[in-house]
Amino acid sequence: MLQFYTDFSNLALFPSLRSDVTFRYFFDEKRANVWDNSGIELGEMLSPIKSIKLKKGSLDEEEKLVDMSNIIRRYNQLEQVSEVLEIGSDKNIIGEGDIVIPKIQPRMGNIFVNENHERYICSTELVEYVCDNEKISPKLLFYILTHPRFASCLYYSESGKTHRRVNSSELLRYKIPFISKTVQNDLLLRIGEVENQIATLMAEQSNETDLINRVFLDEFGWDYNKFHLCRQEITYPLNFSQIGNNYDLRFSAKFHRPSGAFVYNDIERTNCLRIKNFLSEPIVLGASVSPTDFDSSGDCYYISMATVKNFVVELDDTQLLSKNYCNQPNKAKKRVRKGDIIMTRSGAAIGKFALVEDDINAIHADFTMRIRLQNINLHFAYYYFRSIYFQYLIEINYKGLQNNNIFPNQIQEFPIPDISLERQHEIVDKIKSQLDIQNAAKKKIESLRKQIDDIIEDTLSTH
């Protein structure tokens, strides 16, 4: 059992007056030292920048949009950054700082260095910082912040139950060893050699979604080129009779895009059924939760939107539920089992899918929906849901002004190719065989990334 004594006057050092035991242990007992020989606070090297807010709605010109899911964890790279002319929620404008660190669970490694000060708009959960380059290199700081030792210490200052955050002012109190510029330069040279090997392997990697799209293109002959041309149309005629040609009288321009009609028609060139024809039971929305429902001694996980944002179920021990909550009769309907497909249904991360591959004790969140299918290869459905066409159907059908939402009665009406189980299996095998090649390369990349961790550890523990 963790036991220590704290001076209550120390509480005044933090605006939040936090008294939780792990927080006090790290800041009072360990004195915020990440390494035993730590001696300099991040706040002496790093300063947050007050971001300019960009209001939701139409934009004057295209902007590069970066969300948490665009940041490759621990690799200082962005992927699939899109250029947008409209945003559904307020964003921050960044580009003046050196490094971007999220408030939400920074220990996961969604951090990147903006070496060229490129302008982006991003989630308000991302904070931009300027480095004192005389004291620390932004790239070296990135590798320190994403080192497993530092990441584990970030857990101590996380607060919140459903969305665990680290306050910027508390992050800046973390202490690391002071490293001379000579040692820093030597470190960067050694790290650079490993980075080059990683870059070579990553250049050979295909984005998983692109890989899935290519297989569906080969199998069904979908005309992506024509789709992208059609998608660029920003003006088009619409008759009032067309507005009434849907059960809830949708009249938004997005819903009636010709590119949407093109996608429906291109999918349906293959024999199709509706998703509802393959449901083993109705699609279910998840359960709501309050902060008091979480319990670190529980054994049932809460599958939130953050849990599935990378297209797999990433269980987090900080999201364990109390037994009292899980044993409520109405929560039994929200449980997850092997073979379920979980979909995020709200907000900026709408349309992320994860297939539950193992038996787990879990309840899914209210901003997700659970899809249970029958008479279909589950991996085929999962890959199809991730395809560019299905994702576009979600885009043109979601609703909402303040927050985007989509509902089961919409999802169940979307088309899905009606092909034999044998052919489904062949398509899944093609995708998996290519993913297996990629996964082998990923293991090599992870091994190289660990080499960088070891270089950091060896240097920081001796200086």
Coordinates of C-alpha atoms in Angstrom, one line a residue:
M1 CA 0.0 0.0 0.0
L2 CA 1.3 3.5 -0.9
Q3 CA 1.8 5.6 2.2
F4 CA 3.4 9.0 2.7
Y5 CA 2.7 12.3 4.4
T6 CA 2.2 15.6 2.7
D7 CA 2.4 19.2 3.8
F8 CA -1.1 20.6 3.2
S9 CA 0.4 24.0 2.4
N10 CA 1.7 22.4 -0.8
L11 CA -1.9 22.2 -2.1
A12 CA -1.8 26.0 -2.7
L13 CA 1.0 25.5 -5.2
F14 CA -1.5 24.1 -7.7
P15 CA -4.6 26.1 -8.9
S16 CA -6.7 22.9 -8.8
L17 CA -5.9 22.3 -5.1
R18 CA -5.6 18.6 -5.9
S19 CA -5.3 16.2 -3.1
D20 CA -5.7 12.8 -4.8
V21 CA -3.0 10.4 -3.6
T22 CA -1.2 9.6 -6.8
F23 CA -0.9 13.3 -7.7
R24 CA 0.4 14.2 -4.2
Y25 CA 2.8 11.2 -4.3
F26 CA 4.4 12.3 -7.5
F27 CA 4.7 16.0 -6.6
D28 CA 5.4 15.8 -2.9
E29 CA 7.2 12.5 -2.4
K30 CA 9.0 12.3 -5.8
R31 CA 9.2 16.1 -6.1
A32 CA 8.0 15.7 -9.7
N33 CA 11.3 14.1 -10.7
V34 CA 10.8 11.7 -13.7
W35 CA 14.4 10.5 -13.4
D36 CA 16.1 10.3 -10.0
N37 CA 18.8 12.8 -11.2
S38 CA 16.2 15.2 -12.6
G39 CA 17.0 18.9 -12.0
I40 CA 15.2 21.2 -14.4
E41 CA 11.4 21.8 -14.8
L42 CA 9.8 21.7 -18.2
G43 CA 8.5 25.2 -17.5
E44 CA 12.1 26.5 -17.7
M45 CA 12.4 25.2 -21.3
L46 CA 8.9 25.2 -22.6
S47 CA 6.1 27.9 -22.8
P48 CA 2.5 27.4 -24.0
I49 CA 1.2 29.6 -26.7
K50 CA -2.3 31.1 -26.5
S51 CA -4.0 29.8 -29.6
I52 CA -6.3 31.8 -31.9
K53 CA -9.7 30.2 -32.1
L54 CA -11.5 29.5 -35.4
K55 CA -15.2 29.4 -35.1
K56 CA -17.2 26.4 -36.5
G57 CA -18.8 26.8 -39.9
S58 CA -17.5 27.7 -43.4
L59 CA -13.9 28.8 -43.8
D60 CA -12.6 31.6 -46.1
E61 CA -10.0 29.2 -47.6
E62 CA -8.9 25.6 -47.2
E63 CA -7.2 24.7 -44.0
K64 CA -5.2 21.6 -43.0
L65 CA -7.1 19.9 -40.2
V66 CA -5.2 17.9 -37.6
D67 CA -7.1 15.8 -35.1
M68 CA -5.7 13.4 -32.4
S69 CA -6.2 10.4 -34.8
N70 CA -3.9 12.1 -37.4
I71 CA -0.9 11.9 -35.0
I72 CA 1.0 8.7 -35.3
R73 CA 1.7 7.8 -31.7
R74 CA 5.4 8.1 -30.6
Y75 CA 6.6 8.6 -34.2
N76 CA 6.5 12.4 -34.6
Q77 CA 4.5 12.0 -37.9
L78 CA 1.1 13.1 -39.1
E79 CA -1.0 10.9 -41.4
Q80 CA -4.1 11.5 -43.6
V81 CA -4.2 15.3 -42.9
S82 CA -7.2 16.6 -44.8
E83 CA -7.9 20.0 -46.2
V84 CA -11.3 21.3 -45.3
L85 CA -13.5 24.3 -46.2
E86 CA -15.9 23.7 -43.2
I87 CA -15.6 22.7 -39.6
G88 CA -18.3 21.3 -37.3
S89 CA -16.7 22.6 -34.1
D90 CA -14.4 25.4 -32.9
K91 CA -10.7 24.8 -33.7
N92 CA -7.3 26.2 -32.7
I93 CA -5.0 27.8 -35.2
I94 CA -1.4 26.7 -34.7
G95 CA 1.9 27.2 -36.4
E96 CA 4.0 29.5 -34.3
G97 CA 5.2 26.9 -31.8
D98 CA 7.8 24.1 -31.9
I99 CA 5.9 21.2 -30.3
V100 CA 2.2 20.2 -29.9
I101 CA 1.1 18.2 -26.9
P102 CA -2.5 17.1 -26.2
K103 CA -4.2 17.7 -22.9
I104 CA -6.1 14.4 -23.2
Q105 CA -3.8 11.5 -22.1
P106 CA -0.5 12.8 -23.4
R107 CA 1.0 9.5 -22.1
M108 CA -0.4 7.8 -25.2
G109 CA 2.2 9.7 -27.3
N110 CA 0.0 11.8 -29.6
I111 CA 2.7 14.5 -29.7
F112 CA 4.5 16.1 -32.7
V113 CA 7.2 18.6 -33.5
N114 CA 6.2 21.4 -35.9
E115 CA 9.7 22.0 -37.1
N116 CA 8.7 24.2 -40.1
H117 CA 6.0 26.1 -38.2
E118 CA 3.4 24.9 -40.7
R119 CA -0.1 26.3 -40.1
Y120 CA -2.8 23.8 -39.1
I121 CA -6.2 24.0 -37.5
C122 CA -6.7 21.4 -34.8
S123 CA -8.7 20.1 -31.9
T124 CA -8.9 22.5 -28.9
E125 CA -7.4 19.5 -26.9
L126 CA -4.0 20.2 -28.6
V127 CA -1.7 22.8 -27.0
E128 CA 1.2 24.4 -28.8
Y129 CA 4.4 25.2 -27.0
V130 CA 7.6 27.2 -27.8
C131 CA 10.9 25.6 -26.8
D132 CA 13.9 27.5 -25.5
N133 CA 16.3 26.1 -28.0
E134 CA 19.3 27.1 -25.9
K135 CA 18.2 24.6 -23.3
I136 CA 16.4 21.8 -25.2
S137 CA 16.0 20.7 -28.8
P138 CA 12.3 20.3 -29.7
K139 CA 13.0 16.9 -31.3
L140 CA 14.9 15.7 -28.3
L141 CA 12.2 16.9 -26.0
F142 CA 9.7 14.9 -28.1
Y143 CA 11.6 11.7 -27.5
I144 CA 11.8 12.5 -23.8
L145 CA 8.1 13.2 -23.5
T146 CA 7.3 10.0 -25.3
H147 CA 9.7 7.8 -23.4
P148 CA 8.0 5.1 -21.4
R149 CA 9.3 6.4 -18.1
F150 CA 8.0 9.9 -18.7
A151 CA 4.7 8.5 -20.1
S152 CA 4.1 6.4 -16.9
C153 CA 4.7 9.5 -14.8
L154 CA 2.1 11.5 -16.7
Y155 CA -0.5 9.1 -15.3
Y156 CA 0.0 10.7 -11.8
S157 CA -1.3 14.1 -12.9
E158 CA -4.2 12.9 -15.1
S159 CA -7.6 14.0 -13.8
G160 CA -11.1 13.3 -14.9
K161 CA -12.9 10.0 -15.4
T162 CA -14.5 9.9 -18.9
H163 CA -11.8 12.1 -20.5
R164 CA -8.6 12.0 -18.6
R165 CA -6.5 15.2 -19.0
V166 CA -3.2 16.7 -17.9
N167 CA -3.3 20.4 -17.0
S168 CA -0.6 22.4 -18.9
S169 CA 0.5 24.1 -15.7
E170 CA 1.1 20.8 -14.0
L171 CA 2.9 19.3 -17.0
L172 CA 5.4 22.2 -16.9
R173 CA 6.3 21.3 -13.3
Y174 CA 7.7 17.9 -14.4
K175 CA 11.5 17.7 -13.9
I176 CA 14.0 16.0 -16.2
P177 CA 17.8 15.9 -16.1
F178 CA 19.6 18.9 -17.5
I179 CA 21.6 17.9 -20.7
S180 CA 24.3 20.1 -22.1
K181 CA 24.1 21.2 -25.8
T182 CA 27.1 19.0 -26.6
V183 CA 25.4 15.9 -25.2
Q184 CA 22.2 16.9 -26.9
N185 CA 23.9 17.2 -30.3
D186 CA 25.5 13.8 -29.8
L187 CA 22.1 12.3 -28.8
L188 CA 20.5 13.7 -31.9
L189 CA 23.1 12.3 -34.2
R190 CA 22.7 8.8 -32.7
I191 CA 18.9 9.1 -32.8
G192 CA 19.0 10.4 -36.3
E193 CA 20.7 7.2 -37.6
V194 CA 17.8 5.1 -36.1
E195 CA 15.2 7.6 -37.4
N196 CA 16.6 7.1 -41.0
Q197 CA 16.0 3.4 -40.7
I198 CA 12.5 3.9 -39.3
A199 CA 11.7 6.4 -42.1
T200 CA 12.8 3.9 -44.8
L201 CA 10.5 1.2 -43.3
M202 CA 7.6 3.6 -42.8
A203 CA 7.9 4.9 -46.4
E204 CA 7.2 1.3 -47.6
Q205 CA 4.1 1.1 -45.5
S206 CA 0.7 1.7 -47.0
N207 CA -2.1 3.3 -45.0
E208 CA -4.4 0.6 -43.8
T209 CA -7.5 2.4 -45.1
D210 CA -5.9 2.9 -48.5
L211 CA -5.0 -0.8 -48.6
I212 CA -8.6 -1.7 -47.8
N213 CA -9.9 0.6 -50.5
R214 CA -7.6 -0.9 -53.1
V215 CA -8.9 -4.4 -52.5
F216 CA -12.5 -3.2 -52.7
L217 CA -11.6 -1.4 -55.9
D218 CA -10.2 -4.5 -57.4
E219 CA -13.1 -6.7 -56.4
F220 CA -16.0 -4.4 -57.2
G221 CA -14.6 -2.0 -59.8
W222 CA -15.7 1.1 -57.8
D223 CA -14.9 4.2 -59.8
Y224 CA -12.9 6.3 -57.2
N225 CA -11.7 8.7 -59.8
K226 CA -15.2 9.7 -60.9
F227 CA -16.2 9.8 -57.2
H228 CA -13.5 12.3 -56.4
L229 CA -14.4 14.5 -59.4
C230 CA -18.1 14.4 -58.4
R231 CA -17.1 15.3 -54.9
Q232 CA -15.5 18.5 -56.1
E233 CA -18.9 19.8 -57.3
I234 CA -19.9 22.6 -54.9
T235 CA -23.1 23.8 -56.7
Y236 CA -25.9 21.7 -58.1
P237 CA -29.6 22.0 -58.8
L238 CA -32.2 20.5 -56.4
N239 CA -36.0 20.2 -56.9
F240 CA -38.3 20.5 -53.9
S241 CA -39.6 17.0 -54.8
Q242 CA -36.2 15.7 -54.0
I243 CA -36.2 17.2 -50.6
G244 CA -39.3 15.2 -49.8
N245 CA -37.8 12.0 -51.1
N246 CA -36.6 10.9 -47.6
Y247 CA -38.5 10.0 -44.5
D248 CA -37.3 12.9 -42.3
L249 CA -37.4 15.7 -45.0
R250 CA -33.7 16.3 -45.0
F251 CA -32.9 19.5 -47.0
S252 CA -29.2 20.1 -46.2
A253 CA -26.9 20.5 -49.1
K254 CA -24.5 17.9 -47.7
F255 CA -27.3 15.2 -47.7
H256 CA -28.2 15.9 -51.3
R257 CA -24.8 16.0 -52.8
P258 CA -24.6 14.3 -56.3
S259 CA -21.4 12.6 -55.0
G260 CA -23.6 10.8 -52.4
A261 CA -26.0 9.5 -55.1
F262 CA -23.0 8.4 -57.1
V263 CA -21.6 6.4 -54.1
Y264 CA -25.0 4.7 -53.6
N265 CA -25.3 3.8 -57.3
D266 CA -21.7 2.6 -57.6
I267 CA -22.1 0.3 -54.6
E268 CA -25.4 -1.0 -55.9
R269 CA -23.9 -2.0 -59.2
T270 CA -23.1 -5.1 -57.2
N271 CA -26.0 -7.1 -55.8
C272 CA -26.7 -5.4 -52.5
L273 CA -28.8 -5.8 -49.4
R274 CA -29.3 -3.4 -46.4
I275 CA -27.2 -3.8 -43.3
K276 CA -30.5 -4.5 -41.4
N277 CA -30.8 -7.8 -43.4
F278 CA -27.7 -9.1 -41.6
L279 CA -28.5 -7.9 -38.1
S280 CA -28.8 -10.6 -35.5
E281 CA -30.5 -8.1 -33.2
P282 CA -31.2 -4.3 -33.4
I283 CA -28.3 -1.9 -33.3
V284 CA -27.9 -0.7 -29.7
L285 CA -26.7 2.6 -28.4
G286 CA -24.3 2.5 -25.4
A287 CA -24.6 3.4 -21.7
S288 CA -24.1 6.8 -20.1
V289 CA -21.7 7.0 -17.2
S290 CA -20.9 9.5 -14.4
P291 CA -17.4 10.1 -12.9
T292 CA -18.5 8.3 -9.7
D293 CA -19.3 5.1 -11.7
F294 CA -15.5 4.5 -12.3
D295 CA -13.6 2.3 -9.9
S296 CA -9.9 1.3 -10.4
S297 CA -10.6 -2.0 -8.5
G298 CA -13.4 -2.9 -11.0
D299 CA -13.0 -5.6 -13.7
C300 CA -15.4 -4.3 -16.3
Y301 CA -14.1 -1.8 -19.0
Y302 CA -15.9 1.2 -20.4
I303 CA -15.4 1.3 -24.2
S304 CA -15.5 5.0 -25.0
M305 CA -15.0 6.7 -28.3
A306 CA -11.4 7.2 -27.4
T307 CA -11.1 3.4 -27.0
V308 CA -11.8 2.7 -30.7
K309 CA -10.4 5.7 -32.4
N310 CA -7.6 3.7 -33.9
F311 CA -9.9 1.0 -35.3
V312 CA -9.1 -1.5 -32.6
V313 CA -10.4 -1.8 -29.0
E314 CA -7.7 -0.3 -26.8
L315 CA -8.5 -1.1 -23.3
D316 CA -7.4 1.4 -20.7
D317 CA -7.2 0.5 -17.0
T318 CA -8.2 4.0 -16.0
Q319 CA -11.6 3.3 -17.5
L320 CA -12.7 0.5 -15.2
L321 CA -16.3 0.5 -13.9
S322 CA -17.6 -0.2 -10.4
K323 CA -19.4 -3.5 -9.7
N324 CA -22.5 -1.6 -8.6
Y325 CA -22.8 0.1 -11.9
C326 CA -22.1 -3.0 -14.0
N327 CA -24.6 -5.1 -12.0
Q328 CA -27.5 -2.8 -12.7
P329 CA -30.1 -4.8 -14.8
N330 CA -30.4 -2.2 -17.6
K331 CA -26.6 -2.4 -18.2
A332 CA -26.7 -6.0 -19.3
K333 CA -28.1 -4.8 -22.7
K334 CA -25.0 -2.7 -23.1
R335 CA -22.4 -5.4 -22.7
V336 CA -19.9 -6.3 -25.4
R337 CA -19.0 -9.8 -26.6
K338 CA -16.6 -11.3 -29.1
G339 CA -17.7 -10.6 -32.7
D340 CA -19.4 -7.3 -31.9
I341 CA -18.6 -4.2 -34.1
I342 CA -18.4 -1.0 -32.1
M343 CA -19.0 2.3 -34.0
T344 CA -18.4 5.9 -32.8
R345 CA -21.5 7.8 -33.6
S346 CA -20.8 11.4 -32.5
G347 CA -18.4 14.3 -32.7
A348 CA -15.2 14.7 -34.8
A349 CA -14.4 11.0 -34.5
I350 CA -17.7 9.9 -35.9
G351 CA -17.5 6.7 -38.1
K352 CA -14.6 4.8 -36.4
F353 CA -15.1 1.1 -36.2
A354 CA -13.6 -1.6 -34.1
L355 CA -14.2 -5.4 -34.2
V356 CA -14.1 -7.0 -30.8
E357 CA -11.8 -9.9 -31.4
D358 CA -11.6 -11.4 -27.9
D359 CA -13.9 -12.2 -25.0
I360 CA -13.8 -9.1 -22.8
N361 CA -15.8 -7.9 -19.9
A362 CA -16.9 -4.5 -21.1
I363 CA -19.8 -2.0 -21.6
H364 CA -19.8 0.4 -24.5
A365 CA -20.4 4.1 -24.2
D366 CA -23.4 6.2 -25.0
F367 CA -21.6 7.9 -28.0
T368 CA -21.0 4.5 -29.6
M369 CA -23.3 1.9 -31.1
R370 CA -23.0 -1.9 -31.0
I371 CA -23.6 -3.8 -34.3
R372 CA -24.2 -7.6 -34.1
L373 CA -24.3 -9.4 -37.4
Q374 CA -25.2 -12.8 -38.7
N375 CA -24.8 -14.7 -41.9
I376 CA -21.8 -12.6 -42.9
N377 CA -18.1 -12.7 -42.5
L378 CA -17.5 -10.3 -39.6
H379 CA -14.1 -9.2 -40.9
F380 CA -15.6 -8.5 -44.4
A381 CA -18.2 -6.2 -42.8
Y382 CA -15.6 -4.5 -40.6
Y383 CA -13.3 -3.8 -43.6
Y384 CA -16.3 -2.6 -45.6
F385 CA -17.4 -0.2 -42.9
R386 CA -13.9 1.3 -43.0
S387 CA -13.9 1.8 -46.8
I388 CA -14.0 5.2 -48.4
Y389 CA -17.5 4.7 -49.7
F390 CA -19.1 3.6 -46.5
Q391 CA -17.3 6.4 -44.6
Y392 CA -18.8 8.9 -47.2
L393 CA -22.3 7.6 -46.6
I394 CA -21.8 8.4 -42.9
E395 CA -20.5 11.9 -43.8
I396 CA -23.5 12.9 -45.9
N397 CA -26.0 11.4 -43.5
Y398 CA -24.9 12.6 -40.1
K399 CA -27.0 15.3 -38.5
G400 CA -26.5 18.1 -36.0
L401 CA -25.3 21.7 -35.7
Q402 CA -23.4 21.8 -32.4
N403 CA -22.3 18.1 -32.6
N404 CA -22.5 15.7 -35.4
N405 CA -24.5 12.5 -34.7
I406 CA -25.7 9.5 -36.7
F407 CA -28.3 6.9 -35.5
P408 CA -29.0 3.2 -35.8
N409 CA -32.1 3.7 -38.0
Q410 CA -29.8 5.4 -40.6
I411 CA -26.9 2.9 -40.4
Q412 CA -29.2 -0.1 -40.8
E413 CA -30.4 1.3 -44.2
F414 CA -27.0 1.6 -45.7
P415 CA -26.2 -0.8 -48.6
I416 CA -23.7 -3.7 -48.3
P417 CA -22.6 -6.0 -51.1
D418 CA -24.6 -9.3 -51.0
I419 CA -21.9 -11.8 -52.1
S420 CA -21.3 -15.4 -51.1
L421 CA -19.5 -16.2 -47.9
E422 CA -16.7 -17.8 -50.0
R423 CA -16.1 -14.6 -51.9
Q424 CA -16.2 -12.6 -48.6
H425 CA -13.6 -14.9 -47.2
E426 CA -11.4 -14.4 -50.3
I427 CA -11.6 -10.6 -49.9
V428 CA -10.8 -10.8 -46.2
D429 CA -7.8 -13.1 -47.0
K430 CA -6.5 -10.6 -49.5
I431 CA -6.7 -7.7 -47.1
K432 CA -5.2 -9.7 -44.2
S433 CA -2.3 -11.1 -46.2
Q434 CA -1.3 -7.5 -47.1
L435 CA -1.8 -6.4 -43.5
D436 CA 0.4 -9.2 -42.3
I437 CA 3.2 -7.9 -44.4
Q438 CA 2.7 -4.5 -43.0
N439 CA 2.6 -5.9 -39.4
A440 CA 5.9 -7.6 -39.8
A441 CA 7.4 -4.3 -40.9
K442 CA 5.7 -2.6 -37.9
K443 CA 7.4 -4.9 -35.5
K444 CA 10.8 -3.9 -37.0
I445 CA 9.8 -0.3 -36.6
E446 CA 8.8 -0.8 -33.0
S447 CA 12.1 -2.5 -32.3
L448 CA 14.0 0.5 -33.7
R449 CA 11.8 2.9 -31.7
K450 CA 12.8 1.0 -28.6
Q451 CA 16.4 1.5 -29.5
I452 CA 15.7 5.3 -29.3
D453 CA 14.1 4.8 -25.9
D454 CA 17.2 2.9 -24.7
I455 CA 19.5 5.7 -26.0
I456 CA 17.5 8.3 -24.1
E457 CA 17.4 6.1 -20.9
D458 CA 21.1 5.5 -21.0
T459 CA 22.0 9.1 -21.4
L460 CA 19.4 10.7 -19.0
S461 CA 20.0 8.2 -16.2
T462 CA 23.8 9.1 -16.1
H463 CA 23.6 13.0 -16.5

